[in-house]
GROMACS .gro file of N, CA and C in nm:
model
  531
    1LEU      N    1  -0.868  13.284  -2.829
    1LEU     CA    2  -0.778  13.391  -2.795
    1LEU      C    3  -0.657  13.385  -2.888
    2ILE      N    4  -0.623  13.497  -2.945
    2ILE     CA    5  -0.510  13.503  -3.037
    2ILE      C    6  -0.399  13.585  -2.972
    3ILE      N    7  -0.278  13.528  -2.971
    3ILE     CA    8  -0.163  13.599  -2.913
    3ILE      C    9  -0.105  13.689  -3.022
    4THR      N   10  -0.090  13.811  -2.988
    4THR     CA   11  -0.037  13.908  -3.085
    4THR      C   12   0.114  13.891  -3.097
    5PRO      N   13   0.171  13.929  -3.212
    5PRO     CA   14   0.316  13.918  -3.232
    5PRO      C   15   0.397  14.004  -3.135
    6VAL      N   16   0.335  14.105  -3.077
    6VAL     CA   17   0.408  14.192  -2.984
    6VAL      C   18   0.453  14.113  -2.861
    7LEU      N   19   0.369  14.025  -2.810
    7LEU     CA   20   0.406  13.945  -2.694
    7LEU      C   21   0.521  13.850  -2.725
    8ARG      N   22   0.527  13.800  -2.845
    8ARG     CA   23   0.634  13.712  -2.884
    8ARG      C   24   0.767  13.786  -2.886
    9ASN      N   25   0.768  13.910  -2.929
    9ASN     CA   26   0.891  13.988  -2.933
    9ASN      C   27   0.942  14.021  -2.792
   10ILE      N   28   0.852  14.041  -2.700
   10ILE     CA   29   0.893  14.072  -2.563
   10ILE      C   30   0.961  13.952  -2.499
   11SER      N   31   0.913  13.833  -2.526
   11SER     CA   32   0.971  13.715  -2.462
   11SER      C   33   1.110  13.683  -2.514
   12THR      N   34   1.146  13.727  -2.635
   12THR     CA   35   1.279  13.699  -2.688
   12THR      C   36   1.378  13.810  -2.656
   13TYR      N   37   1.331  13.918  -2.601
   13TYR     CA   38   1.421  14.029  -2.567
   13TYR      C   39   1.513  13.988  -2.453
   14LYS      N   40   1.643  14.021  -2.466
   14LYS     CA   41   1.740  13.992  -2.360
   14LYS      C   42   1.813  14.120  -2.324
   15SER      N   43   1.813  14.150  -2.199
   15SER     CA   44   1.878  14.271  -2.148
   15SER      C   45   2.029  14.258  -2.157
   16SER      N   46   2.097  14.369  -2.148
   16SER     CA   47   2.244  14.366  -2.150
   16SER      C   48   2.300  14.307  -2.021
   17VAL      N   49   2.218  14.299  -1.918
   17VAL     CA   50   2.262  14.239  -1.793
   17VAL      C   51   2.197  14.103  -1.769
   18SER      N   52   2.145  14.041  -1.872
   18SER     CA   53   2.087  13.907  -1.856
   18SER      C   54   2.200  13.807  -1.835
   19LEU      N   55   2.167  13.692  -1.778
   19LEU     CA   56   2.268  13.593  -1.746
   19LEU      C   57   2.341  13.541  -1.870
   20SER      N   58   2.271  13.532  -1.981
   20SER     CA   59   2.336  13.482  -2.102
   20SER      C   60   2.439  13.581  -2.155
   21HIS      N   61   2.422  13.710  -2.127
   21HIS     CA   62   2.522  13.808  -2.167
   21HIS      C   63   2.635  13.818  -2.065
   22LEU      N   64   2.603  13.803  -1.937
   22LEU     CA   65   2.705  13.812  -1.833
   22LEU      C   66   2.795  13.688  -1.831
   23TYR      N   67   2.736  13.570  -1.854
   23TYR     CA   68   2.810  13.445  -1.853
   23TYR      C   69   2.787  13.372  -1.985
   24PRO      N   70   2.852  13.416  -2.093
   24PRO     CA   71   2.821  13.358  -2.225
   24PRO      C   72   2.862  13.212  -2.239
   25LYS      N   73   2.963  13.166  -2.166
   25LYS     CA   74   3.010  13.028  -2.181
   25LYS      C   75   2.942  12.932  -2.084
   26SER      N   76   2.852  12.983  -2.002
   26SER     CA   77   2.784  12.900  -1.903
   26SER      C   78   2.662  12.833  -1.966
   27SER      N   79   2.627  12.715  -1.913
   27SER     CA   80   2.509  12.647  -1.964
   27SER      C   81   2.381  12.700  -1.900
   28LEU      N   82   2.394  12.774  -1.788
   28LEU     CA   83   2.282  12.833  -1.715
   28LEU      C   84   2.182  12.728  -1.667
   29SER      N   85   2.228  12.606  -1.648
   29SER     CA   86   2.141  12.500  -1.600
   29SER      C   87   2.173  12.472  -1.453
   30ILE      N   88   2.071  12.455  -1.374
   30ILE     CA   89   2.090  12.426  -1.232
   30ILE      C   90   2.139  12.284  -1.212
   31ASN      N   91   2.095  12.193  -1.294
   31ASN     CA   92   2.128  12.052  -1.279
   31ASN      C   93   2.262  12.014  -1.341
   32TYR      N   94   2.331  12.109  -1.401
   32TYR     CA   95   2.459  12.083  -1.463
   32TYR      C   96   2.563  12.052  -1.355
   33PRO      N   97   2.638  11.943  -1.365
   33PRO     CA   98   2.734  11.910  -1.260
   33PRO      C   99   2.848  12.012  -1.255
   34VAL      N  100   2.891  12.043  -1.135
   34VAL     CA  101   2.997  12.141  -1.115
   34VAL      C  102   3.130  12.076  -1.146
   35LYS      N  103   3.212  12.144  -1.227
   35LYS     CA  104   3.345  12.093  -1.257
   35LYS      C  105   3.439  12.139  -1.146
   36ILE      N  106   3.502  12.044  -1.082
   36ILE     CA  107   3.590  12.075  -0.970
   36ILE      C  108   3.727  12.112  -1.026
   37PRO      N  109   3.777  12.233  -0.997
   37PRO     CA  110   3.907  12.272  -1.048
   37PRO      C  111   4.019  12.194  -0.981
   38GLU      N  112   4.119  12.157  -1.058
   38GLU     CA  113   4.232  12.083  -1.004
   38GLU      C  114   4.338  12.182  -0.957
   39ASN      N  115   4.413  12.141  -0.857
   39ASN     CA  116   4.515  12.227  -0.800
   39ASN      C  117   4.638  12.142  -0.774
   40SER      N  118   4.757  12.204  -0.781
   40SER     CA  119   4.880  12.129  -0.763
   40SER      C  120   4.897  12.082  -0.619
   41THR      N  121   4.839  12.153  -0.521
   41THR     CA  122   4.853  12.114  -0.381
   41THR      C  123   4.762  11.999  -0.344
   42GLY      N  124   4.666  11.965  -0.429
   42GLY     CA  125   4.576  11.855  -0.399
   42GLY      C  126   4.442  11.901  -0.347
   43PHE      N  127   4.426  12.029  -0.318
   43PHE     CA  128   4.298  12.080  -0.270
   43PHE      C  129   4.266  12.208  -0.345
   44SER      N  130   4.150  12.210  -0.411
   44SER     CA  131   4.112  12.324  -0.493
   44SER      C  132   4.031  12.427  -0.416
   45GLY      N  133   3.986  12.394  -0.297
   45GLY     CA  134   3.899  12.482  -0.222
   45GLY      C  135   3.754  12.438  -0.229
   46TYR      N  136   3.725  12.344  -0.317
   46TYR     CA  137   3.589  12.294  -0.334
   46TYR      C  138   3.560  12.189  -0.229
   47ILE      N  139   3.453  12.209  -0.153
   47ILE     CA  140   3.408  12.112  -0.053
   47ILE      C  141   3.267  12.069  -0.091
   48PRO      N  142   3.246  11.941  -0.125
   48PRO     CA  143   3.111  11.897  -0.161
   48PRO      C  144   3.021  11.894  -0.037
   49ILE      N  145   2.920  11.979  -0.037
   49ILE     CA  146   2.830  11.993   0.077
   49ILE      C  147   2.754  11.863   0.103
   50GLU      N  148   2.723  11.790  -0.004
   50GLU     CA  149   2.645  11.668   0.014
   50GLU      C  150   2.724  11.559   0.087
   51LYS      N  151   2.856  11.572   0.095
   51LYS     CA  152   2.939  11.473   0.165
   51LYS      C  153   2.958  11.508   0.313
   52LEU      N  154   2.908  11.624   0.356
   52LEU     CA  155   2.924  11.667   0.494
   52LEU      C  156   2.798  11.637   0.574
   53GLU      N  157   2.815  11.609   0.701
   53GLU     CA  158   2.702  11.595   0.793
   53GLU      C  159   2.690  11.726   0.869
   54ILE      N  160   2.584  11.801   0.843
   54ILE     CA  161   2.565  11.931   0.906
   54ILE      C  162   2.449  11.919   1.004
   55THR      N  163   2.477  11.948   1.131
   55THR     CA  164   2.373  11.947   1.234
   55THR      C  165   2.370  12.082   1.304
   56TYR      N  166   2.256  12.115   1.359
   56TYR     CA  167   2.237  12.242   1.428
   56TYR      C  168   2.192  12.215   1.570
   57CYS      N  169   2.239  12.297   1.663
   57CYS     CA  170   2.196  12.285   1.801
   57CYS      C  171   2.196  12.422   1.866
   58LYS      N  172   2.153  12.427   1.990
   58LYS     CA  173   2.142  12.556   2.059
   58LYS      C  174   2.281  12.608   2.093
   59SER      N  175   2.301  12.737   2.069
   59SER     CA  176   2.429  12.801   2.089
   59SER      C  177   2.445  12.847   2.233
   60SER      N  178   2.568  12.865   2.276
   60SER     CA  179   2.593  12.919   2.408
   60SER      C  180   2.623  13.068   2.396
   61GLY      N  181   2.634  13.136   2.508
   61GLY     CA  182   2.670  13.276   2.506
   61GLY      C  183   2.550  13.368   2.510
   62PRO      N  184   2.574  13.499   2.491
   62PRO     CA  185   2.466  13.597   2.503
   62PRO      C  186   2.366  13.587   2.389
   63GLY      N  187   2.248  13.639   2.411
   63GLY     CA  188   2.146  13.640   2.308
   63GLY      C  189   2.006  13.639   2.366
   64GLY      N  190   1.996  13.633   2.498
   64GLY     CA  191   1.865  13.640   2.562
   64GLY      C  192   1.780  13.518   2.532
   65GLN      N  193   1.652  13.541   2.512
   65GLN     CA  194   1.559  13.431   2.488
   65GLN      C  195   1.586  13.363   2.354
   66ASN      N  196   1.646  13.436   2.261
   66ASN     CA  197   1.675  13.381   2.128
   66ASN      C  198   1.764  13.258   2.138
   67VAL      N  199   1.859  13.259   2.232
   67VAL     CA  200   1.951  13.147   2.248
   67VAL      C  201   1.877  13.020   2.286
   68ASN      N  202   1.774  13.034   2.368
   68ASN     CA  203   1.700  12.918   2.416
   68ASN      C  204   1.600  12.864   2.315
   69LYS      N  205   1.571  12.941   2.211
   69LYS     CA  206   1.467  12.901   2.116
   69LYS      C  207   1.519  12.852   1.981
   70VAL      N  208   1.631  12.908   1.936
   70VAL     CA  209   1.675  12.887   1.798
   70VAL      C  210   1.805  12.805   1.796
   71ASP      N  211   1.810  12.707   1.707
   71ASP     CA  212   1.932  12.627   1.688
   71ASP      C  213   2.024  12.700   1.591
   72THR      N  214   2.121  12.775   1.645
   72THR     CA  215   2.209  12.853   1.558
   72THR      C  216   2.350  12.796   1.552
   73LYS      N  217   2.390  12.716   1.648
   73LYS     CA  218   2.523  12.658   1.646
   73LYS      C  219   2.530  12.551   1.537
   74VAL      N  220   2.638  12.553   1.459
   74VAL     CA  221   2.653  12.460   1.347
   74VAL      C  222   2.765  12.362   1.378
   75ASP      N  223   2.739  12.237   1.351
   75ASP     CA  224   2.834  12.129   1.374
   75ASP      C  225   2.852  12.057   1.240
   76ILE      N  226   2.970  12.071   1.179
   76ILE     CA  227   2.998  12.007   1.050
   76ILE      C  228   3.098  11.896   1.075
   77ARG      N  229   3.067  11.778   1.021
   77ARG     CA  230   3.158  11.666   1.037
   77ARG      C  231   3.157  11.580   0.911
   78PHE      N  232   3.271  11.516   0.888
   78PHE     CA  233   3.281  11.418   0.780
   78PHE      C  234   3.387  11.316   0.818
   79HIS      N  235   3.368  11.194   0.767
   79HIS     CA  236   3.464  11.087   0.795
   79HIS      C  237   3.586  11.109   0.708
   80LEU      N  238   3.700  11.129   0.773
   80LEU     CA  239   3.821  11.170   0.701
   80LEU      C  240   3.872  11.061   0.607
   81GLN      N  241   3.876  10.937   0.651
   81GLN     CA  242   3.934  10.831   0.569
   81GLN      C  243   3.847  10.794   0.449
   82SER      N  244   3.716  10.815   0.458
   82SER     CA  245   3.629  10.781   0.346
   82SER      C  246   3.599  10.902   0.257
   83ALA      N  247   3.666  11.014   0.279
   83ALA     CA  248   3.644  11.134   0.197
   83ALA      C  249   3.716  11.114   0.064
   84ASP      N  250   3.640  11.086  -0.042
   84ASP     CA  251   3.700  11.061  -0.173
   84ASP      C  252   3.739  11.189  -0.245
   85TRP      N  253   3.703  11.304  -0.193
   85TRP     CA  254   3.735  11.432  -0.256
   85TRP      C  255   3.867  11.490  -0.206
   86LEU      N  256   3.936  11.414  -0.119
   86LEU     CA  257   4.069  11.454  -0.071
   86LEU      C  258   4.170  11.347  -0.109
   87SER      N  259   4.292  11.389  -0.140
   87SER     CA  260   4.396  11.292  -0.173
   87SER      C  261   4.445  11.223  -0.046
   88GLU      N  262   4.512  11.110  -0.064
   88GLU     CA  263   4.559  11.032   0.051
   88GLU      C  264   4.665  11.108   0.130
   89ASP      N  265   4.756  11.178   0.060
   89ASP     CA  266   4.858  11.256   0.130
   89ASP      C  267   4.795  11.366   0.213
   90LEU      N  268   4.694  11.429   0.156
   90LEU     CA  269   4.626  11.538   0.226
   90LEU      C  270   4.552  11.484   0.349
   91LYS      N  271   4.495  11.366   0.338
   91LYS     CA  272   4.427  11.305   0.453
   91LYS      C  273   4.526  11.280   0.567
   92LYS      N  274   4.647  11.232   0.531
   92LYS     CA  275   4.749  11.207   0.633
   92LYS      C  276   4.792  11.337   0.699
   93ASN      N  277   4.811  11.442   0.618
   93ASN     CA  278   4.849  11.572   0.674
   93ASN      C  279   4.741  11.628   0.765
   94ILE      N  280   4.615  11.615   0.724
   94ILE     CA  281   4.505  11.665   0.806
   94ILE      C  282   4.498  11.588   0.937
   95SER      N  283   4.514  11.455   0.930
   95SER     CA  284   4.505  11.375   1.053
   95SER      C  285   4.619  11.406   1.148
   96SER      N  286   4.736  11.446   1.096
   96SER     CA  287   4.846  11.479   1.187
   96SER      C  288   4.836  11.623   1.239
   97LYS      N  289   4.793  11.716   1.154
   97LYS     CA  290   4.788  11.856   1.196
   97LYS      C  291   4.661  11.891   1.273
   98CYS      N  292   4.553  11.818   1.251
   98CYS     CA  293   4.425  11.849   1.317
   98CYS      C  294   4.378  11.733   1.403
   99LYS      N  295   4.472  11.666   1.470
   99LYS     CA  296   4.433  11.546   1.545
   99LYS      C  297   4.343  11.576   1.663
  100ASN      N  298   4.345  11.700   1.715
  100ASN     CA  299   4.257  11.732   1.827
  100ASN      C  300   4.113  11.757   1.782
  101ARG      N  301   4.088  11.767   1.653
  101ARG     CA  302   3.952  11.787   1.601
  101ARG      C  303   3.892  11.657   1.546
  102ILE      N  304   3.966  11.549   1.551
  102ILE     CA  305   3.917  11.420   1.500
  102ILE      C  306   3.877  11.333   1.619
  103ASN      N  307   3.754  11.282   1.615
  103ASN     CA  308   3.708  11.199   1.726
  103ASN      C  309   3.753  11.055   1.707
  104LYS      N  310   3.718  10.968   1.802
  104LYS     CA  311   3.766  10.829   1.798
  104LYS      C  312   3.707  10.750   1.683
  105ASP      N  313   3.594  10.796   1.626
  105ASP     CA  314   3.534  10.728   1.511
  105ASP      C  315   3.595  10.772   1.379
  106GLY      N  316   3.686  10.871   1.381
  106GLY     CA  317   3.752  10.918   1.261
  106GLY      C  318   3.682  11.032   1.191
  107PHE      N  319   3.591  11.099   1.260
  107PHE     CA  320   3.520  11.213   1.202
  107PHE      C  321   3.594  11.342   1.237
  108LEU      N  322   3.616  11.425   1.137
  108LEU     CA  323   3.671  11.559   1.158
  108LEU      C  324   3.554  11.651   1.189
  109ILE      N  325   3.562  11.723   1.301
  109ILE     CA  326   3.450  11.804   1.349
  109ILE      C  327   3.490  11.950   1.352
  110VAL      N  328   3.404  12.034   1.293
  110VAL     CA  329   3.422  12.180   1.296
  110VAL      C  330   3.293  12.240   1.348
  111ARG      N  331   3.304  12.328   1.447
  111ARG     CA  332   3.185  12.392   1.505
  111ARG      C  333   3.199  12.542   1.494
  112SER      N  334   3.083  12.609   1.485
  112SER     CA  335   3.082  12.755   1.485
  112SER      C  336   2.955  12.805   1.551
  113ASP      N  337   2.972  12.897   1.646
  113ASP     CA  338   2.858  12.967   1.705
  113ASP      C  339   2.893  13.114   1.724
  114LYS      N  340   2.963  13.168   1.624
  114LYS     CA  341   3.009  13.307   1.629
  114LYS      C  342   2.894  13.407   1.630
  115THR      N  343   2.798  13.385   1.544
  115THR     CA  344   2.690  13.482   1.527
  115THR      C  345   2.558  13.423   1.576
  116ARG      N  346   2.454  13.504   1.568
  116ARG     CA  347   2.320  13.459   1.608
  116ARG      C  348   2.242  13.406   1.488
  117SER      N  349   2.308  13.394   1.373
  117SER     CA  350   2.243  13.346   1.252
  117SER      C  351   2.295  13.207   1.216
  118GLN      N  352   2.204  13.115   1.189
  118GLN     CA  353   2.242  12.980   1.152
  118GLN      C  354   2.318  12.978   1.021
  119LEU      N  355   2.274  13.057   0.925
  119LEU     CA  356   2.337  13.059   0.793
  119LEU      C  357   2.479  13.115   0.800
  120TYR      N  358   2.499  13.223   0.877
  120TYR     CA  359   2.633  13.280   0.892
  120TYR      C  360   2.726  13.183   0.964
  121ASN      N  361   2.674  13.113   1.062
  121ASN     CA  362   2.756  13.015   1.133
  121ASN      C  363   2.793  12.898   1.043
  122GLN      N  364   2.703  12.858   0.955
  122GLN     CA  365   2.734  12.751   0.861
  122GLN      C  366   2.843  12.796   0.764
  123ALA      N  367   2.832  12.918   0.714
  123ALA     CA  368   2.935  12.971   0.624
  123ALA      C  369   3.069  12.982   0.696
  124ASP      N  370   3.066  13.024   0.822
  124ASP     CA  371   3.188  13.036   0.900
  124ASP      C  372   3.252  12.900   0.923
  125ALA      N  373   3.172  12.799   0.953
  125ALA     CA  374   3.226  12.665   0.977
  125ALA      C  375   3.286  12.607   0.849
  126ILE      N  376   3.222  12.629   0.736
  126ILE     CA  377   3.278  12.580   0.609
  126ILE      C  378   3.407  12.653   0.577
  127MET      N  379   3.411  12.784   0.606
  127MET     CA  380   3.534  12.860   0.584
  127MET      C  381   3.647  12.808   0.674
  128LEU      N  382   3.615  12.778   0.800
  128LEU     CA  383   3.715  12.721   0.891
  128LEU      C  384   3.766  12.587   0.840
  129LEU      N  385   3.675  12.503   0.792
  129LEU     CA  386   3.713  12.373   0.738
  129LEU      C  387   3.803  12.390   0.616
  130ARG      N  388   3.767  12.482   0.528
  130ARG     CA  389   3.847  12.508   0.409
  130ARG      C  390   3.988  12.556   0.447
  131GLU      N  391   3.997  12.645   0.546
  131GLU     CA  392   4.128  12.694   0.590
  131GLU      C  393   4.211  12.584   0.654
  132MET      N  394   4.147  12.496   0.731
  132MET     CA  395   4.219  12.384   0.791
  132MET      C  396   4.278  12.294   0.684
  133ILE      N  397   4.199  12.266   0.581
  133ILE     CA  398   4.246  12.178   0.474
  133ILE      C  399   4.357  12.248   0.395
  134ARG      N  400   4.342  12.378   0.371
  134ARG     CA  401   4.447  12.452   0.299
  134ARG      C  402   4.578  12.453   0.378
  135ARG      N  403   4.569  12.473   0.510
  135ARG     CA  404   4.690  12.472   0.593
  135ARG      C  405   4.757  12.335   0.589
  136ALA      N  406   4.676  12.230   0.587
  136ALA     CA  407   4.733  12.095   0.580
  136ALA      C  408   4.791  12.067   0.441
  137ALA      N  409   4.739  12.135   0.338
  137ALA     CA  410   4.787  12.112   0.201
  137ALA      C  411   4.919  12.182   0.174
  138THR      N  412   4.948  12.290   0.248
  138THR     CA  413   5.074  12.360   0.225
  138THR      C  414   5.188  12.276   0.281
  139PRO      N  415   5.296  12.263   0.206
  139PRO     CA  416   5.406  12.179   0.252
  139PRO      C  417   5.475  12.242   0.373
  140THR      N  418   5.519  12.156   0.464
  140THR     CA  419   5.590  12.205   0.582
  140THR      C  420   5.733  12.239   0.542
  141SER      N  421   5.790  12.334   0.612
  141SER     CA  422   5.926  12.376   0.578
  141SER      C  423   6.025  12.266   0.617
  142ILE      N  424   6.123  12.247   0.531
  142ILE     CA  425   6.224  12.145   0.557
  142ILE      C  426   6.337  12.207   0.638
  143SER      N  427   6.408  12.127   0.715
  143SER     CA  428   6.516  12.179   0.797
  143SER      C  429   6.634  12.215   0.707
  144PRO      N  430   6.708  12.320   0.743
  144PRO     CA  431   6.821  12.363   0.660
  144PRO      C  432   6.935  12.260   0.664
  145SER      N  433   7.017  12.263   0.560
  145SER     CA  434   7.127  12.168   0.550
  145SER      C  435   7.239  12.207   0.646
  146GLU      N  436   7.337  12.118   0.661
  146GLU     CA  437   7.451  12.143   0.749
  146GLU      C  438   7.531  12.264   0.702
  147GLU      N  439   7.547  12.277   0.570
  147GLU     CA  440   7.621  12.391   0.515
  147GLU      C  441   7.554  12.523   0.553
  148THR      N  442   7.423  12.528   0.538
  148THR     CA  443   7.349  12.650   0.570
  148THR      C  444   7.360  12.682   0.719
  149LEU      N  445   7.348  12.580   0.803
  149LEU     CA  446   7.362  12.601   0.947
  149LEU      C  447   7.501  12.652   0.983
  150HIS      N  448   7.604  12.596   0.917
  150HIS     CA  449   7.742  12.639   0.942
  150HIS      C  450   7.761  12.785   0.901
  151LEU      N  451   7.707  12.824   0.784
  151LEU     CA  452   7.718  12.964   0.739
  151LEU      C  453   7.645  13.059   0.835
  152LEU      N  454   7.528  13.020   0.879
  152LEU     CA  455   7.454  13.104   0.973
  152LEU      C  456   7.529  13.120   1.105
  153ARG      N  457   7.590  13.012   1.152
  153ARG     CA  458   7.667  13.018   1.276
  153ARG      C  459   7.787  13.112   1.261
  154LYS      N  460   7.856  13.101   1.146
  154LYS     CA  461   7.972  13.189   1.122
  154LYS      C  462   7.930  13.335   1.115
  155ARG      N  463   7.818  13.364   1.050
  155ARG     CA  464   7.769  13.502   1.041
  155ARG      C  465   7.734  13.556   1.180
  156ARG      N  466   7.670  13.473   1.262
  156ARG     CA  467   7.633  13.515   1.396
  156ARG      C  468   7.757  13.545   1.480
  157GLU      N  469   7.860  13.458   1.470
  157GLU     CA  470   7.983  13.480   1.545
  157GLU      C  471   8.053  13.607   1.500
  158LYS      N  472   8.056  13.632   1.369
  158LYS     CA  473   8.119  13.753   1.316
  158LYS      C  474   8.045  13.878   1.364
  159ALA      N  475   7.912  13.872   1.362
  159ALA     CA  476   7.833  13.987   1.409
  159ALA      C  477   7.858  14.012   1.557
  160ASN      N  478   7.872  13.907   1.637
  160ASN     CA  479   7.902  13.924   1.779
  160ASN      C  480   8.039  13.986   1.800
  161ARG      N  481   8.139  13.939   1.723
  161ARG     CA  482   8.274  13.997   1.733
  161ARG      C  483   8.272  14.146   1.700
  162GLU      N  484   8.203  14.181   1.591
  162GLU     CA  485   8.196  14.322   1.552
  162GLU      C  486   8.122  14.405   1.657
  163ARG      N  487   8.021  14.349   1.718
  163ARG     CA  488   7.947  14.421   1.822
  163ARG      C  489   8.036  14.447   1.942
  164ILE      N  490   8.116  14.349   1.981
  164ILE     CA  491   8.206  14.365   2.096
  164ILE      C  492   8.313  14.469   2.065
  165VAL      N  493   8.367  14.468   1.942
  165VAL     CA  494   8.465  14.570   1.902
  165VAL      C  495   8.403  14.709   1.910
  166GLU      N  496   8.281  14.724   1.863
  166GLU     CA  497   8.211  14.853   1.871
  166GLU      C  498   8.195  14.898   2.016
  167LYS      N  499   8.160  14.803   2.104
  167LYS     CA  500   8.142  14.837   2.245
  167LYS      C  501   8.275  14.883   2.306
  168ARG      N  502   8.385  14.815   2.273
  168ARG     CA  503   8.516  14.854   2.325
  168ARG      C  504   8.554  14.993   2.277
  169MET      N  505   8.530  15.020   2.148
  169MET     CA  506   8.562  15.152   2.091
  169MET      C  507   8.480  15.260   2.162
  170HIS      N  508   8.356  15.232   2.187
  170HIS     CA  509   8.267  15.328   2.252
  170HIS      C  510   8.313  15.354   2.396
  171SER      N  511   8.351  15.246   2.468
  171SER     CA  512   8.396  15.264   2.606
  171SER      C  513   8.529  15.339   2.611
  172LEU      N  514   8.620  15.313   2.516
  172LEU     CA  515   8.746  15.388   2.510
  172LEU      C  516   8.720  15.536   2.484
  173LYS      N  517   8.627  15.565   2.395
  173LYS     CA  518   8.592  15.703   2.364
  173LYS      C  519   8.536  15.772   2.489
  174LYS      N  520   8.452  15.702   2.563
  174LYS     CA  521   8.396  15.758   2.686
  174LYS      C  522   8.505  15.776   2.792
  175GLY      N  523   8.601  15.681   2.797
  175GLY     CA  524   8.708  15.686   2.898
  175GLY      C  525   8.806  15.800   2.875
  176ARG      N  526   8.823  15.844   2.752
  176ARG     CA  527   8.915  15.953   2.720
  176ARG      C  528   8.860  16.089   2.757
  177ARG      N  529   8.733  16.100   2.790
  177ARG     CA  530   8.672  16.230   2.821
  177ARG      C  531   8.714  16.284   2.955
   0.00000   0.00000   0.00000
C-alpha cells in the first residue's frame, strides 16, 4: 500500500482555531507541570487537587429517589498544618478565622450539597475553600490611632451642636407663627 502525498498534506494542515494558534506560547502537553503564579498576599488561588481528600456521600434534602441512590454530597478536607502550598502566616490566619471548620485532628473541612450533581458540588466546595483562603489572606483592618479618634470625636460633637442649633432655629420659626 502506498500513501499518496495528499494524505501527508492533510495531516500538516492547521486550522486558524487550532490550539497551537490560539495558545502559541503553550507547550500543549498534558504532562507539563503547572506553574503556580505567585501573589503578594501569599495565595494565588491555585489549590492542588492531589493534596485534597475528596469524599462523596449521600446528600440530604429534596430529590426523591435520586437522593437515596447517588452520592452527590462532596466533602473536601486537608490537613492545615502539613499543607506545603500555603504560607505559615496564611495557615495561622485560616486557623483563627475558620476555627469552626477545623476538626480536632487539624483537618479543614468544606462540604457542599447545593445541587443534585456531584461535579457541581465539587466545584462549589473548591470555590468555597478558595474564598475562605482568600478571606484569610486579606489583611485585617488596623484600629485607628488616637489622633484619628480625637478628630472623629470632635467632628461628631460639632455636627451635634450644629444640629441642635438648626432645631432651635426651626422651633423659633414655628413659634413666631
